[in-house]
Each structure stands twice: as structure tokens, then as C-alpha cells.
Tab-separated table of C-alpha atoms in Angstrom:
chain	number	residue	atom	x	y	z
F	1	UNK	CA	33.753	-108.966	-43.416
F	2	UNK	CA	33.807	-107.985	-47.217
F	3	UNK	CA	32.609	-104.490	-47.453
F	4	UNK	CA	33.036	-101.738	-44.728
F	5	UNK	CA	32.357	-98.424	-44.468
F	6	UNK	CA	34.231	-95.811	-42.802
F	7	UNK	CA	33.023	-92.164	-41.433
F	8	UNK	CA	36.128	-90.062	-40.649
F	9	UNK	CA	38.131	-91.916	-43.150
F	10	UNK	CA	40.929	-89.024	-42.856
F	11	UNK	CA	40.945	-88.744	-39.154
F	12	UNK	CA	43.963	-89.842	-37.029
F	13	UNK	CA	42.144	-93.771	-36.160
F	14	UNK	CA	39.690	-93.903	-39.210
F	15	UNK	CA	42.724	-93.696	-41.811
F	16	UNK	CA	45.178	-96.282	-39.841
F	17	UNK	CA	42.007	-98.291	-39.345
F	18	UNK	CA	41.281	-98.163	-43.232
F	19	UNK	CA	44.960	-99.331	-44.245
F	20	UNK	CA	44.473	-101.996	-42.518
F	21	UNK	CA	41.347	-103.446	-43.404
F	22	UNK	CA	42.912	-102.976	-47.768
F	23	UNK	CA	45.186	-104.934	-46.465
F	24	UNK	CA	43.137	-107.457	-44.909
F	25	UNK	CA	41.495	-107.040	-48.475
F	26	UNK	CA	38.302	-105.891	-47.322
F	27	UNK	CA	36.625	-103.343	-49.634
F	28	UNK	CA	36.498	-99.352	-48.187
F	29	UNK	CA	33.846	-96.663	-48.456
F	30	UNK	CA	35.533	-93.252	-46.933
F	31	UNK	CA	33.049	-91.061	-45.814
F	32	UNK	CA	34.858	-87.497	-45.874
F	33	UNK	CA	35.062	-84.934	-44.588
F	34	UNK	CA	32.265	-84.780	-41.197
F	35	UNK	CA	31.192	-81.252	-42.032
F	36	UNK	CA	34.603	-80.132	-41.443
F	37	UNK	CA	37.850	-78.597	-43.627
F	38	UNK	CA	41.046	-80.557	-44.862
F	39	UNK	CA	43.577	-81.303	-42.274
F	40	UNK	CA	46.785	-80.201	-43.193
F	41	UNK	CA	47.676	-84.400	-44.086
F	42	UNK	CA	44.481	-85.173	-45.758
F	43	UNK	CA	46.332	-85.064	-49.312
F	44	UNK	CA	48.770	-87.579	-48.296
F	45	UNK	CA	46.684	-90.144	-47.122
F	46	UNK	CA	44.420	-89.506	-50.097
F	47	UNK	CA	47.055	-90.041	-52.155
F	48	UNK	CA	48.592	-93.434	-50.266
F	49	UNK	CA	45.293	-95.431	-49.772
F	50	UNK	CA	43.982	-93.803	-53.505
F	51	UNK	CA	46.016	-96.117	-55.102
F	52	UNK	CA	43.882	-99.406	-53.799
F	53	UNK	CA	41.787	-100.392	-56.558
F	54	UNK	CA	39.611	-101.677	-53.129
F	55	UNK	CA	39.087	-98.011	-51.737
F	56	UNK	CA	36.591	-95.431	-52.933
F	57	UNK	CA	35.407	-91.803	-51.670
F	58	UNK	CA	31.871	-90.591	-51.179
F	59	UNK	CA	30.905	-87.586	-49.376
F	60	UNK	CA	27.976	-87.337	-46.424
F	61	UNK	CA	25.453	-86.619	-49.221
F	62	UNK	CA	26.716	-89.468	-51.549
F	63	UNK	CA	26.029	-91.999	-48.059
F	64	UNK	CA	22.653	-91.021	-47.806
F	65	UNK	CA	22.152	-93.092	-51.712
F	66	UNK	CA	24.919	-96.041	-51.088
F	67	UNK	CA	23.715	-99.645	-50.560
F	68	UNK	CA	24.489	-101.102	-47.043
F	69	UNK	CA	28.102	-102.513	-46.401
F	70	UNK	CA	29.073	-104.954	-43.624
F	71	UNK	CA	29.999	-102.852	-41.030
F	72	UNK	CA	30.188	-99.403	-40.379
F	73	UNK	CA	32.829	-97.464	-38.342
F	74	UNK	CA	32.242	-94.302	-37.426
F	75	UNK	CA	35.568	-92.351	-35.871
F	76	UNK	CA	34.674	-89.147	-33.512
F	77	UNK	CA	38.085	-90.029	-31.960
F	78	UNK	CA	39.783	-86.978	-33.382
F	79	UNK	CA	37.025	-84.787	-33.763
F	80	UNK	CA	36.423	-84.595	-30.218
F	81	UNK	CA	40.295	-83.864	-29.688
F	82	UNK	CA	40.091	-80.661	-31.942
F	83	UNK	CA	40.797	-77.227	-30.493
F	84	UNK	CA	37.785	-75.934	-32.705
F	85	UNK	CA	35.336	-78.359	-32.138
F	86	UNK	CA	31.453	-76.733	-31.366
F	87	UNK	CA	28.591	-77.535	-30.301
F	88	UNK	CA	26.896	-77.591	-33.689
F	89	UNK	CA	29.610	-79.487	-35.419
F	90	UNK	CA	28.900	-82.115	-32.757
F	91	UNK	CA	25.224	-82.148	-33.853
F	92	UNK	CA	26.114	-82.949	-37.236
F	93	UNK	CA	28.032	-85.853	-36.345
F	94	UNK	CA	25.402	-86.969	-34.065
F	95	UNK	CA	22.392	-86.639	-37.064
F	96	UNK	CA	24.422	-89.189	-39.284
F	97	UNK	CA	24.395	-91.401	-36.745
F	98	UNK	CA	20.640	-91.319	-36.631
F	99	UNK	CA	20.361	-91.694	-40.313
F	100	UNK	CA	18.694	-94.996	-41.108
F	101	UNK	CA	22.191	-96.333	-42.325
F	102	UNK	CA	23.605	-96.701	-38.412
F	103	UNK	CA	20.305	-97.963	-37.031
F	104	UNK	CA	19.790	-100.650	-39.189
F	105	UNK	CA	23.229	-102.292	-39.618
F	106	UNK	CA	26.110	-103.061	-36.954
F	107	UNK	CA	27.937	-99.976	-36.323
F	108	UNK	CA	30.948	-99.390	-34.066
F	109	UNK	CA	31.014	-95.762	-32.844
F	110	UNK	CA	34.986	-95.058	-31.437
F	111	UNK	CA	35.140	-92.273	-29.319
F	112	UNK	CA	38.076	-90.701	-26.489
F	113	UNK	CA	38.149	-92.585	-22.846
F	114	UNK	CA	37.235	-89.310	-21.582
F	115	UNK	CA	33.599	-90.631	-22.224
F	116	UNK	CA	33.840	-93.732	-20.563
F	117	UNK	CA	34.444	-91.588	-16.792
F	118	UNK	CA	31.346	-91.210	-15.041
F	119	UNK	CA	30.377	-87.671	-14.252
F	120	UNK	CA	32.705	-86.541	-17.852
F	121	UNK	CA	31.611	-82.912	-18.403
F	122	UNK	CA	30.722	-82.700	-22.185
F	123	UNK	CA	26.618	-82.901	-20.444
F	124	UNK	CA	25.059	-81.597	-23.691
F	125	UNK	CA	26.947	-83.978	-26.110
F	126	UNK	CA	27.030	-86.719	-23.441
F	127	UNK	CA	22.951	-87.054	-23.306
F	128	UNK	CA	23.044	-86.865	-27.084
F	129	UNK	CA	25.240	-89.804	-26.844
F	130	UNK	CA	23.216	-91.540	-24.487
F	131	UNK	CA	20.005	-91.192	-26.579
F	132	UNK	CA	21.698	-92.406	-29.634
F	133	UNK	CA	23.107	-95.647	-27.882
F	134	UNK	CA	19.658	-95.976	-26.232
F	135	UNK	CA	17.661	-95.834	-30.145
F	136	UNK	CA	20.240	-98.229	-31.700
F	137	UNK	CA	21.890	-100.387	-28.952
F	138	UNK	CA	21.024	-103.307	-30.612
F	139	UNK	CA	23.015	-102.482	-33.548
F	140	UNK	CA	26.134	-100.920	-31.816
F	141	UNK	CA	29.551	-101.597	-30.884
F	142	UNK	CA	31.098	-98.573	-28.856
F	143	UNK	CA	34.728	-98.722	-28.229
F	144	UNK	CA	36.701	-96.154	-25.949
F	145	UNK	CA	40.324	-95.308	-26.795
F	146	UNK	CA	42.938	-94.313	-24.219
F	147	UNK	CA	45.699	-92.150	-26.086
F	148	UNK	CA	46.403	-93.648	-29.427
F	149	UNK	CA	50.353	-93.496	-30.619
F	150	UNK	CA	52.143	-93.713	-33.758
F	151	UNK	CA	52.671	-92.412	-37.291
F	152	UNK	CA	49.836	-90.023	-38.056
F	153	UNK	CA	48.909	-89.581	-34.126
F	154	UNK	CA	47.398	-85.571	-34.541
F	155	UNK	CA	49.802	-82.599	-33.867
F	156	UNK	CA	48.245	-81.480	-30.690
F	157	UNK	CA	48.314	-84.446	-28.956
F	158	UNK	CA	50.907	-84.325	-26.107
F	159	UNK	CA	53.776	-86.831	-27.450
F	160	UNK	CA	53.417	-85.369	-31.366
F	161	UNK	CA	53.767	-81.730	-29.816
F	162	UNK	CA	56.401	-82.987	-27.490
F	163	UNK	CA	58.511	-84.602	-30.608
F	164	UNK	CA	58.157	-80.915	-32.626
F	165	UNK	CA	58.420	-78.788	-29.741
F	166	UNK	CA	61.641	-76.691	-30.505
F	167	UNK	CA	61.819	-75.522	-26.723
F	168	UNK	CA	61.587	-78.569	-25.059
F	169	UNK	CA	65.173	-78.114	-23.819
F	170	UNK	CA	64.544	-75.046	-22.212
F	171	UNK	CA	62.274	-76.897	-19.384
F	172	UNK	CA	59.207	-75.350	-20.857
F	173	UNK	CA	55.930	-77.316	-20.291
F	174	UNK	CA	53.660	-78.784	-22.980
F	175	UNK	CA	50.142	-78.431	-22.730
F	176	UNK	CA	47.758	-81.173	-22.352
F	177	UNK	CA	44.088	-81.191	-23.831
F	178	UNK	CA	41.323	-82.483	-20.611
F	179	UNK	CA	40.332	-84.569	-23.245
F	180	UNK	CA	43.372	-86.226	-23.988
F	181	UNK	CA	44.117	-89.359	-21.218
F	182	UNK	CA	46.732	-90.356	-19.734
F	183	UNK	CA	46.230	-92.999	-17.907
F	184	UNK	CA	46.992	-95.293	-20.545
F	185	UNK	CA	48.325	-95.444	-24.270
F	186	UNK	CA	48.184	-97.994	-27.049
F	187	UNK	CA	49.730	-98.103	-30.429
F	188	UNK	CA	47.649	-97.494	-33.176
F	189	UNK	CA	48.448	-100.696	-35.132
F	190	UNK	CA	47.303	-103.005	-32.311
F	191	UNK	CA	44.431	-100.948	-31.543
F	192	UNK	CA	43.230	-100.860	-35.601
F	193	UNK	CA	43.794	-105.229	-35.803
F	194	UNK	CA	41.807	-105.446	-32.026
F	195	UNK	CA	38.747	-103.055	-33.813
F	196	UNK	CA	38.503	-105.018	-36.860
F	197	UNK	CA	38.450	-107.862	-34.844
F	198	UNK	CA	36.054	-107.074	-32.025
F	199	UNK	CA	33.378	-106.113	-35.034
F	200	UNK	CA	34.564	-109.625	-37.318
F	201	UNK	CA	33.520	-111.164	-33.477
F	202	UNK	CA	30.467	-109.875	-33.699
F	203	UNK	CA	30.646	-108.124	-29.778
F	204	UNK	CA	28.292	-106.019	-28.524
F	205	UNK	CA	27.901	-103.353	-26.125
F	206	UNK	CA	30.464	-100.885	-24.556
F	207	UNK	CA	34.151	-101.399	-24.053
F	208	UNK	CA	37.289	-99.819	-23.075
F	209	UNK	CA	40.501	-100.717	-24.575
F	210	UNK	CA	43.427	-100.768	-22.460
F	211	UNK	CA	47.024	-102.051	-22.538
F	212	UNK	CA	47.214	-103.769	-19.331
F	213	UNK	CA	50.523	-102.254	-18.223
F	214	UNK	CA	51.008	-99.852	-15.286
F	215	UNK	CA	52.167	-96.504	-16.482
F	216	UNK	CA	52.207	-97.058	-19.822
F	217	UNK	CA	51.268	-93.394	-20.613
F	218	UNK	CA	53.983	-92.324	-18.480
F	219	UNK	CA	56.858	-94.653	-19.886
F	220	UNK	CA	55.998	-93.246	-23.153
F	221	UNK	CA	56.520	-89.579	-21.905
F	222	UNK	CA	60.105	-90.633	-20.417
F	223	UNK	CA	60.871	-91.880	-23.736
F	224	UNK	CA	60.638	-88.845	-25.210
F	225	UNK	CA	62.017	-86.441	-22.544
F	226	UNK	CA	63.466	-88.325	-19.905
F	227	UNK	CA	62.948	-87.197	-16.572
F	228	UNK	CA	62.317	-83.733	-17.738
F	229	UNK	CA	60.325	-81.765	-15.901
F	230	UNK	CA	57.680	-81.073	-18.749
F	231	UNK	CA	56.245	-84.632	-18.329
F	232	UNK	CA	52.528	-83.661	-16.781
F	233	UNK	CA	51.773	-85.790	-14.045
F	234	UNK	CA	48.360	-87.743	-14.206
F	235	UNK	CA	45.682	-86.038	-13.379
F	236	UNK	CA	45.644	-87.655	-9.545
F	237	UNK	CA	42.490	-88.869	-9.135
F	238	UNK	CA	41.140	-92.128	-9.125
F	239	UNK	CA	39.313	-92.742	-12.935
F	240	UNK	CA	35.770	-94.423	-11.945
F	241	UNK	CA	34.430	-96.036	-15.704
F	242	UNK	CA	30.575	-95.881	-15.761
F	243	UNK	CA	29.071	-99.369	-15.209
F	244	UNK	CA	28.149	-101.235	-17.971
F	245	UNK	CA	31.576	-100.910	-19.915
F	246	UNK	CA	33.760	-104.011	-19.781
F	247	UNK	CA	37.476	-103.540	-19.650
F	248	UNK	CA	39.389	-105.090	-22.745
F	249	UNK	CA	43.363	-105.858	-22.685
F	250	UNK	CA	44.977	-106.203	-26.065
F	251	UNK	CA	46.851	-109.304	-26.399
F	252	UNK	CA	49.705	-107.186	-28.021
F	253	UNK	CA	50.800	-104.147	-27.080
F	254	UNK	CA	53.962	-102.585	-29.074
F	255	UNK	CA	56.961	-102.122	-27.458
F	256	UNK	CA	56.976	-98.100	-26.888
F	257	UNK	CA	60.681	-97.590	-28.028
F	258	UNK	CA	59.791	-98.913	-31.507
F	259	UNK	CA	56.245	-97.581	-31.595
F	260	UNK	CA	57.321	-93.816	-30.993
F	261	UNK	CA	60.619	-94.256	-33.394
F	262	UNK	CA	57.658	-95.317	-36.290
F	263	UNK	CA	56.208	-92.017	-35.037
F	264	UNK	CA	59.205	-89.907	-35.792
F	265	UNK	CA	60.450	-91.369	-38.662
F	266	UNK	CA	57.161	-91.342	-40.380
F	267	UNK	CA	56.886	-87.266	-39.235
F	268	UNK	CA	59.863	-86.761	-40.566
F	269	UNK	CA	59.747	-88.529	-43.925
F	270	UNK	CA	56.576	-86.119	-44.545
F	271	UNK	CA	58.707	-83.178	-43.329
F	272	UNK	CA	61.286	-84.076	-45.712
F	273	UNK	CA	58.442	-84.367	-48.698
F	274	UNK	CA	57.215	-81.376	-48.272
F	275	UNK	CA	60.459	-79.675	-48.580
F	276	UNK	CA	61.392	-81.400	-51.364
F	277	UNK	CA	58.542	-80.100	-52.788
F	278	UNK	CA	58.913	-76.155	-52.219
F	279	UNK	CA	62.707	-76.409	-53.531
F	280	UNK	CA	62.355	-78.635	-56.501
């Protein structure tokens, strides 16, 4: 892979994801924003991957012109973990991925596990899916992420909220989005390399990455708090995956001490920026 091309370039997986493939040096499109505002980060990772003379930023309308690329990743990871998100923000997502660009070239779509569940409520958005997958499956690599960890991971996900939560101490319990799984975690550097990889491969069809390790979710959440009662217990019920999606390990899975201490101290080196930069 030379060129790729990445749709949510901003979001939580499509900006770890892009880091890595600079410094694979593969050249970077960032398609930004997916008819949605700045997140409150989006001017720090601007100005970190900027700098790479191999990175450049177009916007929806500038795709429409651009010539093809290698691959093309398209992130609705975070999207689909927003408190906000609607119905007609969803359609907008799902009309790029009909555009020409994603039909005719190899395209991985990443989206939450939540997906993967047979009988997963989102009907509306799920039968959109479905028809898109059916129009380009040729095409198509669609990947389906358990909870993602590490610097960056978005503020409401459970273990980010957990880490700012000033009340914690006071036994006060977190909330947890229905999107958001917990049956398993993986660390966003290992899941970026095993994406890059998996489209380099040139695999096809539906997967599920997963760590391989009981509990991993869970020893996570007793990193951070112990055997405090504001751990949410899984959801209880026995996760059926729809047929037709295969069931990937990663070969390396972080060691969830260090993985969630790269969390924190990156968190708090942007803290610490930022209030450098009301007091100069």
C-alpha cells in the first residue's frame, strides 16, 4: 500500500489509524469532518499529523474530484458512539459510501461490535448497512471493534469517563453507552497495525476483532477502580455474532497496565497544554 485514504480522519480509530500508516510511510488523504462539528481535540491532532509532509486534508466535496488511492478506510467507529448522533447524520455517512469512490475500489468500513450481534436494534441504519454491503461486497472489508483503549479513546467512553470522573470515590456509578461493549477490549495500537494489515492481506468479507482473553474488558475496569462497586457488570447474556462473520484474535494484545497508563499520561499532557495556554 502507497496511497490511502481515510474518512473520519479526526475520529478516535481513523486518527490512531492514520499515525500509523505516516509512519509506515504510506501517503494520507483525511477526509474531514463527516457532516459533523470539531471535536473538542480536532486541533491537536491537526496540528501533530500536519507536520507530515505525507498527509494532506480534503473535505467531502474535495473527495468527490480526487483520483483513486489504494485503499480506503472509512471510520463510523466513533460516530456511532456519539450522544448526538441522528438519523439523518447516519444517512450522510451512508451516501458517501455509495459514491462511486467505495464501490469501485477496496474499502474497509470499521464500525462498533454492537453490529456484529444478531437481532442489534439500530433496524433503520442496520438495513441501510445491509444494502450497502450487499451493492459493494465485492469491494469491502468490514471490521467490528470491541472497545478500543488508549490515548485519544473518546471522553464518554466508560474507562476515559472513569479516569476524569471526580466522584469516583464517592461509590457513584458511571454510565455506560448500549453501544459501547464490554465483552472485550483491545488497545488501539494493536488494533490500528492488525487493520492495516488485514487490508495490505488483501481479506475479504466480515470480521470481528477480538483479544482472545477472558475478561479482558473487565480486568481493564479493575485497573482503574479496583473492586469498586461502579464497575458495570456485563450485560449477562450470551452475545450470538450473526453468521457469516469470522472471529479474528490479534497476535498481540498490550498488556492493560501499560496500555491505560499511555491513556492517562497522554490525557494529562493535553490537560497540562491547555493550561499552559490560558495562563501564559
Amino acid at each position: 500500500m502507497e496511497r490511502a485514504m481515510i474518512v473520519g480522519v479526526y475520529d478516535f480509530i481513523g486518527y490512531s489509524l492514520c499515525r500509523h500508516l505516516l509512519d509506515m510511510g504510506i501517503e494520507v488523504t483525511g477526509v474531514h469532518p463527516i457532516g459533523e462539528q470539531d471535536h473538542d481535540y480536532t486541533e491537536e491532532k491537526r496540528l501533530e499529523i500536519g507536520r507530515n509532509a505525507n498527509f494532506s486534508e480534503i473535505s467531502l466535496i474535495e473527495w468527490q474530484g480526487i483520483e483513486e488511492v489504494d485503499f480506503v478506510f472509512v471510520t463510523l467507529f466513533e460516530l456511532f458512539l456519539e450522544q448526538n448522533r441522528t438519523e439523518k447524520g447516519l444517512e450522510e455517512v451512508f451516501a458517501i459510501l455509495q459514491s462511486k469512490h467505495c464501490t469501485k475500489q477496496r474499502t474497509a468500513l470499521l464500525l462498533p461490535a454492537f453490529f456484529a450481534q444478531e437481532n442489534a436494534k439500530l433496524e433503520t441504519t442496520s438495513v441501510k448497512l445491509a444494502q450497502f454491503l450487499d451493492n459493494a461486497k465485492s469491494s469491502v472489508l468490514v471490521i467490528y471493534l470491541p472497545t478500543i483503549y488508549g490515548p485519544w479513546q473518546p471522553e464518554n467512553c466508560f474507562f476515559q469517563k472513569t479516569m476524569n470522573h471526580p466522584s469516583r470515590e464517592k461509590e457513584a456509578v458511571l454510565g455506560i453507552d448500549p453501544l459501547e461493549w464490554t465483552e472485550d477490549c483491545l488497545y488501539i495500537d494493536d488494533t490500528v497495525n492488525c487493520i492495516r494489515k488485514m487490508a495490505e492481506s488483501g481479506e475479504q468479507g466480515q470480521f470481528m476483532l477480538a483479544s482472545g482473553e477472558p475478561d479482558k474488558w473487565q480486568e481493564c475496569a479493575r485497573k482503574l477502580l479496583g473492586k469498586h462497586p461502579s464497575i458495570p457488570v456485563t450485560r449477562g447474556e450470551l452475545v450470538k455474532i450473526r453468521r457469516g462473520i469470522n472471529v479474528k484474535k490479534l497476535k498481540k494484545n498490550e498488556d492493560v497496565h501499560t496500555g491505560l497508563d499511555k491513556q492517562r499520561e497522554q490525557y494529562s499532557r493535553i490537560l497540562a497544554s491547555r493550561v499552559r495556554s490560558d495562563f501564559p
